XYZ file of C-alpha atoms in Angstrom:
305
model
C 5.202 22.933 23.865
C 3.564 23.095 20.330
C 5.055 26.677 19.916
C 8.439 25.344 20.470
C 8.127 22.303 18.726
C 6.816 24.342 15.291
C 9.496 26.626 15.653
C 12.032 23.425 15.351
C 10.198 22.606 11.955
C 10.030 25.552 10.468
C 13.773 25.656 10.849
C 13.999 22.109 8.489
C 11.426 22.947 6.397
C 13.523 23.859 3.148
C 10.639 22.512 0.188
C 7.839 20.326 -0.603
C 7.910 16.308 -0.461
C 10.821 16.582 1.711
C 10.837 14.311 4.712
C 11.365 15.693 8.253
C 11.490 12.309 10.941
C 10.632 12.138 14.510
C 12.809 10.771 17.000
C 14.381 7.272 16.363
C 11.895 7.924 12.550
C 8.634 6.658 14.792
C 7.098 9.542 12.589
C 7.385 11.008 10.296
C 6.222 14.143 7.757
C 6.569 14.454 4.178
C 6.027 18.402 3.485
C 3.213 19.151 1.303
C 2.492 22.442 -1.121
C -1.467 22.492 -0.796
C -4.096 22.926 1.663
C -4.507 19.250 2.462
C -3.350 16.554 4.576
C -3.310 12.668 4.544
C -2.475 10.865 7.739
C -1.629 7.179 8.879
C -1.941 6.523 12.011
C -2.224 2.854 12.351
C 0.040 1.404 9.709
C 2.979 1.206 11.476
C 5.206 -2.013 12.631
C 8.308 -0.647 14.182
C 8.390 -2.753 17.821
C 11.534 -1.208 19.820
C 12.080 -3.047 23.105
C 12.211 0.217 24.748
C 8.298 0.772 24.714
C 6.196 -1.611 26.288
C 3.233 -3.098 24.548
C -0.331 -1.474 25.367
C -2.559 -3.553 27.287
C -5.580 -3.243 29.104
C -6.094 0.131 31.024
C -6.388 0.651 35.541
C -10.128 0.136 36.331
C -11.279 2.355 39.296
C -14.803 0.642 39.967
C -16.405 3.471 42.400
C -15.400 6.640 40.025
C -16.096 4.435 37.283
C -12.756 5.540 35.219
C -9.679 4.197 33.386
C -6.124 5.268 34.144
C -4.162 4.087 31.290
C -0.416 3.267 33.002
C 1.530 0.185 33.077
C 1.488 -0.058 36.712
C -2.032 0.578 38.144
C -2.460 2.724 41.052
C -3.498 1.845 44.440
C -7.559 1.212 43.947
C -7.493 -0.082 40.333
C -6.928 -3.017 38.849
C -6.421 -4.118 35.294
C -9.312 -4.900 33.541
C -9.803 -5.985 29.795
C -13.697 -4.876 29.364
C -14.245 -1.355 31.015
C -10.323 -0.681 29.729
C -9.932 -1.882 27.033
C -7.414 -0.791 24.035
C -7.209 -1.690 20.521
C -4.194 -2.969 19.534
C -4.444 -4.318 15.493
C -2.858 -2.899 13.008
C -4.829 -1.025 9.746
C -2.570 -3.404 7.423
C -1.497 -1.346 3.752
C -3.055 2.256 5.061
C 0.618 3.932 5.208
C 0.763 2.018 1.425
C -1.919 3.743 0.629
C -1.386 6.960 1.570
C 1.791 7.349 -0.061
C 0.214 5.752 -3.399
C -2.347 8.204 -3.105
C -0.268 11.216 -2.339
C 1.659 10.154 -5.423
C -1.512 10.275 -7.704
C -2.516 13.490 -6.565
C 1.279 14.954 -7.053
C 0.842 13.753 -10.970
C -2.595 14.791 -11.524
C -2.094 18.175 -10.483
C 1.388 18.816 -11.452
C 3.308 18.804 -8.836
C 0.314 20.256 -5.723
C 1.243 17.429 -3.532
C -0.296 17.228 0.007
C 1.070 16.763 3.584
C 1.660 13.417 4.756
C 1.938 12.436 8.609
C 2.309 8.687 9.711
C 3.538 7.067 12.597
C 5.885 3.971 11.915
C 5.065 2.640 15.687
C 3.106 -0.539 16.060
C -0.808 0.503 17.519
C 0.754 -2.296 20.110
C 3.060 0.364 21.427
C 1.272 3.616 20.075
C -2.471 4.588 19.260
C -1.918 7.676 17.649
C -5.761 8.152 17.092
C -6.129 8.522 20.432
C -5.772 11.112 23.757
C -2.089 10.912 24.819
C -2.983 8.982 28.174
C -4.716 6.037 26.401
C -2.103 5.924 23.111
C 1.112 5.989 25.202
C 0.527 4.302 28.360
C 2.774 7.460 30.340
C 5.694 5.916 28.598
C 7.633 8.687 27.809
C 9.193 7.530 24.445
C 5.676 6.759 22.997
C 4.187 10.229 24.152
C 7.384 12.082 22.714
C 6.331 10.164 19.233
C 2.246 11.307 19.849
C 3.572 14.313 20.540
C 5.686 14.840 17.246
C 2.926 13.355 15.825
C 0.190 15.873 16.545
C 2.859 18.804 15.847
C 3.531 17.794 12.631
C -0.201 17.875 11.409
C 0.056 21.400 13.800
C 2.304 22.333 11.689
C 1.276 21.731 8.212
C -2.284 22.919 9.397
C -0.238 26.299 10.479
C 0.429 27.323 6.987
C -3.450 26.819 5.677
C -6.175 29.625 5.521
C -8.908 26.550 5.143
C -7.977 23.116 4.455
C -8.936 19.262 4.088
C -7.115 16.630 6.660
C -8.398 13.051 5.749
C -7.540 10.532 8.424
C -6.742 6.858 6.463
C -7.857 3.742 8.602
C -8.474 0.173 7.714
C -12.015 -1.779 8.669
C -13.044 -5.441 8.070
C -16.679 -4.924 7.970
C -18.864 -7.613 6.061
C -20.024 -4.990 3.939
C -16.573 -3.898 2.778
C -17.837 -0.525 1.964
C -15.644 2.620 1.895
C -17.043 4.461 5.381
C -16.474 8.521 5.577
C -16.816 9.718 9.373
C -17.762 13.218 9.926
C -18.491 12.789 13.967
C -22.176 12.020 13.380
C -23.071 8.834 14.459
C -24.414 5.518 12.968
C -28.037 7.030 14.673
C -27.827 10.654 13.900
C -27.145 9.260 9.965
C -30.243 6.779 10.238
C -32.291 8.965 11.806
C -31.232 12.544 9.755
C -31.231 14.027 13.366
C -28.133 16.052 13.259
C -26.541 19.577 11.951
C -23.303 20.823 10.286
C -21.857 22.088 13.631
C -22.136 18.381 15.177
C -19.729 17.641 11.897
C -16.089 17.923 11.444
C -16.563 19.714 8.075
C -18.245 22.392 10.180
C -16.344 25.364 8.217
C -17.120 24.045 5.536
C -20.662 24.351 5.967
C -20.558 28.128 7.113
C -18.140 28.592 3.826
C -20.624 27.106 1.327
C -23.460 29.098 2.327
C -25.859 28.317 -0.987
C -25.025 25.012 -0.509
C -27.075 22.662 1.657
C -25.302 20.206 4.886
C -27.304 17.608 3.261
C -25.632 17.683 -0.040
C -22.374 18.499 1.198
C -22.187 15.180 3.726
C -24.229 12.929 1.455
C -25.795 14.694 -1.476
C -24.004 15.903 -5.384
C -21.383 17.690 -3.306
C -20.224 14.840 -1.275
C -17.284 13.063 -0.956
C -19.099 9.881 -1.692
C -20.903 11.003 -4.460
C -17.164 12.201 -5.940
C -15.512 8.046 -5.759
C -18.824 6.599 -6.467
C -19.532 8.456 -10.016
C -16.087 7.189 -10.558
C -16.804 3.940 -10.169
C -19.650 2.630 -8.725
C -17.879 -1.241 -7.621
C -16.554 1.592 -4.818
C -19.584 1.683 -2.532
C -19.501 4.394 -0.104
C -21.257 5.287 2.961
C -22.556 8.277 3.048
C -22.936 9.133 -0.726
C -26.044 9.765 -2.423
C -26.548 6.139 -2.895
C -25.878 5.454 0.567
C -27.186 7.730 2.470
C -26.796 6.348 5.848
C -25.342 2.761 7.276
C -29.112 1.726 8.450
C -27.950 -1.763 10.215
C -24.590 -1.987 8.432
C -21.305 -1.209 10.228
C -20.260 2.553 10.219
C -17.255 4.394 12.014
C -18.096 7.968 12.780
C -14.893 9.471 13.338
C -12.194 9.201 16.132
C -9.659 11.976 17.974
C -7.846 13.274 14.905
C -10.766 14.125 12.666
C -12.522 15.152 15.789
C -9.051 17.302 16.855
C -8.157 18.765 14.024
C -11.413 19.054 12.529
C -13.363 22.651 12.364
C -16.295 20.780 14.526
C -14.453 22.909 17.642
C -12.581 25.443 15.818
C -10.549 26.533 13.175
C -10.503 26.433 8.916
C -9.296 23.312 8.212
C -12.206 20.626 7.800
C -11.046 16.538 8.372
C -12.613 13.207 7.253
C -11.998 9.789 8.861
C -11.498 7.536 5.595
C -12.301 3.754 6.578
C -10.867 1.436 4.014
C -11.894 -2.127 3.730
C -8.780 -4.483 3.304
C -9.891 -5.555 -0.597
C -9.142 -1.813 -1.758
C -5.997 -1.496 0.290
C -3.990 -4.396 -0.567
C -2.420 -6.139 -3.927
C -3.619 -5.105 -7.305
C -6.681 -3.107 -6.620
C -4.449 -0.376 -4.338
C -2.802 1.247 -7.405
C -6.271 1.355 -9.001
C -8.407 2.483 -5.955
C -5.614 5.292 -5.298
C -6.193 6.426 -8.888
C -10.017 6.623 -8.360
C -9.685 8.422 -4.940
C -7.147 10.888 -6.454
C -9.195 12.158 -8.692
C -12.265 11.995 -6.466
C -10.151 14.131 -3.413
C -8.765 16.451 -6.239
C -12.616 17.492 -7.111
C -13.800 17.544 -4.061
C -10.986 20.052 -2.688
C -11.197 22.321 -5.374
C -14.112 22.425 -4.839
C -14.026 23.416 -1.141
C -10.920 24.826 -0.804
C -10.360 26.161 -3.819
C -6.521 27.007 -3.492
């Protein structure tokens, strides 16, 4: 399916920043001219009648598992605890992205990056998510995962090594920025982990002089790049914040973890968890400008192309 579906792009790919859409514009992919990629999975608000809205998953009690359909089989029932599905928008994330992408296009004249989003409400699409749980087996919604996925295949297809940062939106007390690599809250607390539990896995193996330490939290962090920037940006991990300790702290979810090198590949991916202050009104503009330059650093740095 993927080979089929890439071939299709290529064939409408013409030249950077222009926009290819998914079916009925669910998604959609802004073409890119460097080695990294900004997705938005949870901004969207589109509600068409023809998808219905995600509810609780099928609870099979004695296998202890979740079929995520509409109409439960025979031995499952719905049930709101075991199977339950998030359904909240990240409000101003798509904003963000493209004020971000725009930033980066200016600072580096004209290297602008890849941009996926998907326009569906998480109501009727989770596209952070395995198909089965984002689309219910509603075939309209897994045609728009699908296109989804293929279009960070595809702009992933034309990297050596790359960065994919995944844009989200929390509402954590703390209202720090939160950068998921796929270690957990405890591995961070505890320093019990290494760079092959990570998502910037090939990054690690690339930057051999370099230490996992410094890359994840340390000078050579992502962190440490917005919060020498400016420091009302508190960021989790960063030199400053090394680890959450009892604070609130998203690791990472199926796109970082998918298209991530903690499996396979070149291209490295960061969940970016945004508190609502940064996203929204006056402060985007000026966060996006921070971040820009922050990202620009921090790819050169690893990518280097």
């Amino acid at each position: 399916m993927w080979s089929f579906f890439l071939i299709c792009l290529w064939l409408n790919i013409s030249k950077a920043q222009e926009v290819i859409y998914g079916h009925e514009k669910f998604t959609e992919y802004h073409v890119g001219n460097m080695s990294l990629i900004l997705t938005a999975p949870h901004g969207g608000s589109l509600n068409p009648s023809s998808i219905p809205f995600r509810d609780a998953g099928c609870w099979e009690k004695t296998l202890g598992k979740c079929y995520y359909r509409h109409s439960c089989p025979s031995g499952t029932v719905k049930d709101k605890v075991h199977c339950k599905v998030k359904i909240m928008a990240d409000l101003y994330t798509q904003e963000m992205v493209l004020a971000l992408a725009k930033e980066i296009c200016l600072r580096t004249s004209g290297r602008c990056p890849h941009i996926v989003i998907n326009n569906l409400a998480r109501s009727k699409l989770d596209a952070n998510r395995e198909k089965d749980k984002a689309a219910f087996g509603v075939r309209e919604a897994e045609q728009a995962w699908e296109e989804f996925m293929g279009f960070i295949h595809m702009a992933k297809s034309i990297m050596s090594s790359g960065i994919l940062l995944d844009f989200h939106g929390q509402s954590h007390p703390e209202q720090w920025i939160e950068l998921g690599y796929l270690i957990s809250k405890a591995s961070l607390n505890s320093g019990n982990f290494s760079s092959s539990d990570s998502s910037i896995y090939s990054l690690a193996k690339r930057q051999i002089n370099v230490t996992f330490q410094s890359l994840l939290r340390g000078n050579q962090s992502l962190g440490k790049q917005i919060e020498v920037r400016n420091i009302k940006y508190v960021t989790v991990p960063s030199p400053s914040n090394p680890k959450p300790k009892s604070g609130n702290y998203y690791s990472g979810g199926y796109i970082v973890k998918t298209h991530g090198s903690q499996m396979t590949g070149e291209v490295d991916a960061i969940q970016i968890e945004l508190p609502k202050w940064v996203r929204k009104g006056r402060e985007r503009p000026k966060f996006a400008a921070v971040l820009a330059r922050a990202i620009i650093h921090y790819y050169e740095y690893s990518v280097g192309h």
